[in-house]
Amino acid sequence: MPTKFLYWWDSYKREFDATVVRIDGNRVWLDQTLFHPRSGGVANDTGKLIWQGEEYVIKEVIKESEDAVHILDREPRFRVGDSVHGIIDWDRRYRLMRLHTATHIIAALAYKDYNALVTGGDITPEYARDDYNLTLSGDALRKAFQDLIAEANEVVKRGIPVKIYFLKKEEALKIPGIVKLAEREPPPGEEWRIVEIEGIDIQADGGPHVANTREIGEIVFLKSESRGKDKKRVYYTVKP
């Protein structure tokens, strides 16, 4: 059975219990997890696993097929079938959530204003980077991204709820712009997790998000650059 990602239903939960289903050196598979693996351009969660009072630091979480693989700081003494307790690094997770939801808003506005799609990206706790298939350059490109972020900040201030729900694939595919990544295949599976910012954006997405746009805080433009004819990059962050 694939890993059950508990944050799909509750991005704010910080601790959980799970059963160990596989161990390979310091790599551990669990039946369920709150730890978000690096995927979809979003950095992984960190934290710790606790077994019988013994703590193991989670250095990295990666995705293999439909499973999360937890990379520990050392080989564990627990065995397959044992129960462990997980605690995520909440400060890191919450910044990733804020930046992730900000990314959705900016992508939706870029799609609306320029018919631009995301061609790549990276979200870390420090900043986010997105690439768009825009043809602008120089000062015009910088101004376009600055304007998009200013527009995004107005959306943030409106305090719009961020809804998360599931739809059958055939229903989800009827929604225009449900996938806003230019080079991304539609998600696998017959049921998709949908993230909706009412009146702004709706798309299939598997990562943690804030519950209201106001939680994002102020989005700050950092810089823009051209990485090729149809590959324009923007860097931004959110205030602490």
PDB file of C-alpha atoms in Angstrom, residues 26-125:
ATOM      1  CA  ASN A  26      18.836   4.742   7.484  1.00  0.00           C
ATOM      2  CA  ARG A  27      15.898   4.905   5.044  1.00  0.00           C
ATOM      3  CA  VAL A  28      12.500   4.297   6.626  1.00  0.00           C
ATOM      4  CA  TRP A  29       9.034   3.765   5.131  1.00  0.00           C
ATOM      5  CA  LEU A  30       5.902   4.312   7.245  1.00  0.00           C
ATOM      6  CA  ASP A  31       2.268   3.378   6.657  1.00  0.00           C
ATOM      7  CA  GLN A  32       1.333   7.059   7.070  1.00  0.00           C
ATOM      8  CA  THR A  33       3.186  10.331   7.538  1.00  0.00           C
ATOM      9  CA  LEU A  34       2.874  14.066   8.109  1.00  0.00           C
ATOM     10  CA  PHE A  35       6.281  14.644   6.520  1.00  0.00           C
ATOM     11  CA  HIS A  36       5.982  16.191   3.074  1.00  0.00           C
ATOM     12  CA  PRO A  37       8.601  14.698   0.728  1.00  0.00           C
ATOM     13  CA  ARG A  38      10.391  16.938  -1.722  1.00  0.00           C
ATOM     14  CA  SER A  39       7.955  16.990  -4.631  1.00  0.00           C
ATOM     15  CA  GLY A  40       6.135  19.429  -6.867  1.00  0.00           C
ATOM     16  CA  GLY A  41       9.012  21.870  -6.464  1.00  0.00           C
ATOM     17  CA  VAL A  42       8.378  22.180  -2.709  1.00  0.00           C
ATOM     18  CA  ALA A  43      11.179  21.391  -0.245  1.00  0.00           C
ATOM     19  CA  ASN A  44      10.731  18.505   2.161  1.00  0.00           C
ATOM     20  CA  ASP A  45       9.757  18.717   5.808  1.00  0.00           C
ATOM     21  CA  THR A  46      12.252  17.915   8.540  1.00  0.00           C
ATOM     22  CA  GLY A  47      11.739  16.868  12.149  1.00  0.00           C
ATOM     23  CA  LYS A  48      12.191  13.713  14.180  1.00  0.00           C
ATOM     24  CA  LEU A  49      10.935  10.203  14.796  1.00  0.00           C
ATOM     25  CA  ILE A  50      10.727   8.904  18.355  1.00  0.00           C
ATOM     26  CA  TRP A  51      10.788   5.232  19.343  1.00  0.00           C
ATOM     27  CA  GLN A  52      10.790   4.180  22.985  1.00  0.00           C
ATOM     28  CA  GLY A  53      12.212   7.563  23.982  1.00  0.00           C
ATOM     29  CA  GLU A  54      14.996   7.408  21.391  1.00  0.00           C
ATOM     30  CA  GLU A  55      15.018  10.297  18.901  1.00  0.00           C
ATOM     31  CA  TYR A  56      16.084  10.117  15.256  1.00  0.00           C
ATOM     32  CA  VAL A  57      16.542  13.289  13.234  1.00  0.00           C
ATOM     33  CA  ILE A  58      14.853  13.297   9.831  1.00  0.00           C
ATOM     34  CA  LYS A  59      17.403  14.867   7.509  1.00  0.00           C
ATOM     35  CA  GLU A  60      15.429  14.513   4.290  1.00  0.00           C
ATOM     36  CA  VAL A  61      12.201  13.079   2.932  1.00  0.00           C
ATOM     37  CA  ILE A  62      12.022  11.951  -0.680  1.00  0.00           C
ATOM     38  CA  LYS A  63       9.273  10.484  -2.808  1.00  0.00           C
ATOM     39  CA  GLU A  64       9.711   7.131  -4.529  1.00  0.00           C
ATOM     40  CA  SER A  65       6.718   6.148  -6.623  1.00  0.00           C
ATOM     41  CA  GLU A  66       3.752   6.742  -4.286  1.00  0.00           C
ATOM     42  CA  ASP A  67       5.766   6.385  -1.076  1.00  0.00           C
ATOM     43  CA  ALA A  68       7.561   8.781   1.267  1.00  0.00           C
ATOM     44  CA  VAL A  69      11.049   7.676   2.267  1.00  0.00           C
ATOM     45  CA  HIS A  70      12.332   9.199   5.515  1.00  0.00           C
ATOM     46  CA  ILE A  71      16.126   9.599   5.621  1.00  0.00           C
ATOM     47  CA  LEU A  72      17.321   9.444   9.234  1.00  0.00           C
ATOM     48  CA  ASP A  73      20.572  10.669  10.786  1.00  0.00           C
ATOM     49  CA  ARG A  74      21.544   7.049  11.534  1.00  0.00           C
ATOM     50  CA  GLU A  75      20.308   3.490  11.192  1.00  0.00           C
ATOM     51  CA  PRO A  76      17.406   2.905  13.571  1.00  0.00           C
ATOM     52  CA  ARG A  77      17.170   0.263  16.268  1.00  0.00           C
ATOM     53  CA  PHE A  78      13.435  -0.155  15.693  1.00  0.00           C
ATOM     54  CA  ARG A  79      12.169  -2.823  13.334  1.00  0.00           C
ATOM     55  CA  VAL A  80       9.408  -3.347  10.774  1.00  0.00           C
ATOM     56  CA  GLY A  81       6.083  -3.507  12.593  1.00  0.00           C
ATOM     57  CA  ASP A  82       7.149  -1.174  15.402  1.00  0.00           C
ATOM     58  CA  SER A  83       5.188   1.991  16.186  1.00  0.00           C
ATOM     59  CA  VAL A  84       6.956   5.361  16.024  1.00  0.00           C
ATOM     60  CA  HIS A  85       5.937   8.932  16.848  1.00  0.00           C
ATOM     61  CA  GLY A  86       6.725  11.709  14.377  1.00  0.00           C
ATOM     62  CA  ILE A  87       7.082  15.446  15.025  1.00  0.00           C
ATOM     63  CA  ILE A  88       7.586  17.910  12.175  1.00  0.00           C
ATOM     64  CA  ASP A  89       9.650  21.097  12.331  1.00  0.00           C
ATOM     65  CA  TRP A  90       6.654  23.432  12.384  1.00  0.00           C
ATOM     66  CA  ASP A  91       8.489  26.717  11.731  1.00  0.00           C
ATOM     67  CA  ARG A  92       9.967  25.292   8.528  1.00  0.00           C
ATOM     68  CA  ARG A  93       6.656  23.720   7.460  1.00  0.00           C
ATOM     69  CA  TYR A  94       4.628  26.885   8.048  1.00  0.00           C
ATOM     70  CA  ARG A  95       6.947  29.037   5.940  1.00  0.00           C
ATOM     71  CA  LEU A  96       6.752  26.458   3.156  1.00  0.00           C
ATOM     72  CA  MET A  97       2.956  26.514   3.414  1.00  0.00           C
ATOM     73  CA  ARG A  98       2.844  30.314   3.202  1.00  0.00           C
ATOM     74  CA  LEU A  99       5.172  30.413   0.205  1.00  0.00           C
ATOM     75  CA  HIS A 100       3.380  27.531  -1.501  1.00  0.00           C
ATOM     76  CA  THR A 101      -0.006  29.255  -1.325  1.00  0.00           C
ATOM     77  CA  ALA A 102       1.619  32.515  -2.467  1.00  0.00           C
ATOM     78  CA  THR A 103       2.975  30.641  -5.483  1.00  0.00           C
ATOM     79  CA  HIS A 104      -0.536  29.521  -6.426  1.00  0.00           C
ATOM     80  CA  ILE A 105      -1.821  33.102  -6.287  1.00  0.00           C
ATOM     81  CA  ILE A 106       1.015  34.499  -8.393  1.00  0.00           C
ATOM     82  CA  ALA A 107       0.683  31.671 -10.930  1.00  0.00           C
ATOM     83  CA  ALA A 108      -3.053  32.299 -11.228  1.00  0.00           C
ATOM     84  CA  LEU A 109      -2.516  36.023 -11.812  1.00  0.00           C
ATOM     85  CA  ALA A 110       0.241  35.367 -14.374  1.00  0.00           C
ATOM     86  CA  TYR A 111      -2.134  33.024 -16.191  1.00  0.00           C
ATOM     87  CA  LYS A 112      -4.924  35.630 -16.086  1.00  0.00           C
ATOM     88  CA  ASP A 113      -2.831  38.666 -17.032  1.00  0.00           C
ATOM     89  CA  TYR A 114      -0.326  37.131 -19.467  1.00  0.00           C
ATOM     90  CA  ASN A 115      -1.666  33.664 -20.269  1.00  0.00           C
ATOM     91  CA  ALA A 116       1.671  32.487 -18.840  1.00  0.00           C
ATOM     92  CA  LEU A 117       2.270  29.012 -17.440  1.00  0.00           C
ATOM     93  CA  VAL A 118       4.797  27.885 -14.858  1.00  0.00           C
ATOM     94  CA  THR A 119       7.639  25.928 -16.488  1.00  0.00           C
ATOM     95  CA  GLY A 120       9.600  25.205 -13.319  1.00  0.00           C
ATOM     96  CA  GLY A 121      10.037  26.264  -9.738  1.00  0.00           C
ATOM     97  CA  ASP A 122      11.536  25.713  -6.341  1.00  0.00           C
ATOM     98  CA  ILE A 123      10.111  26.552  -2.917  1.00  0.00           C
ATOM     99  CA  THR A 124      12.454  26.641   0.069  1.00  0.00           C
ATOM    100  CA  PRO A 125      11.866  28.066   3.558  1.00  0.00           C
TER     101      PRO A 125
END
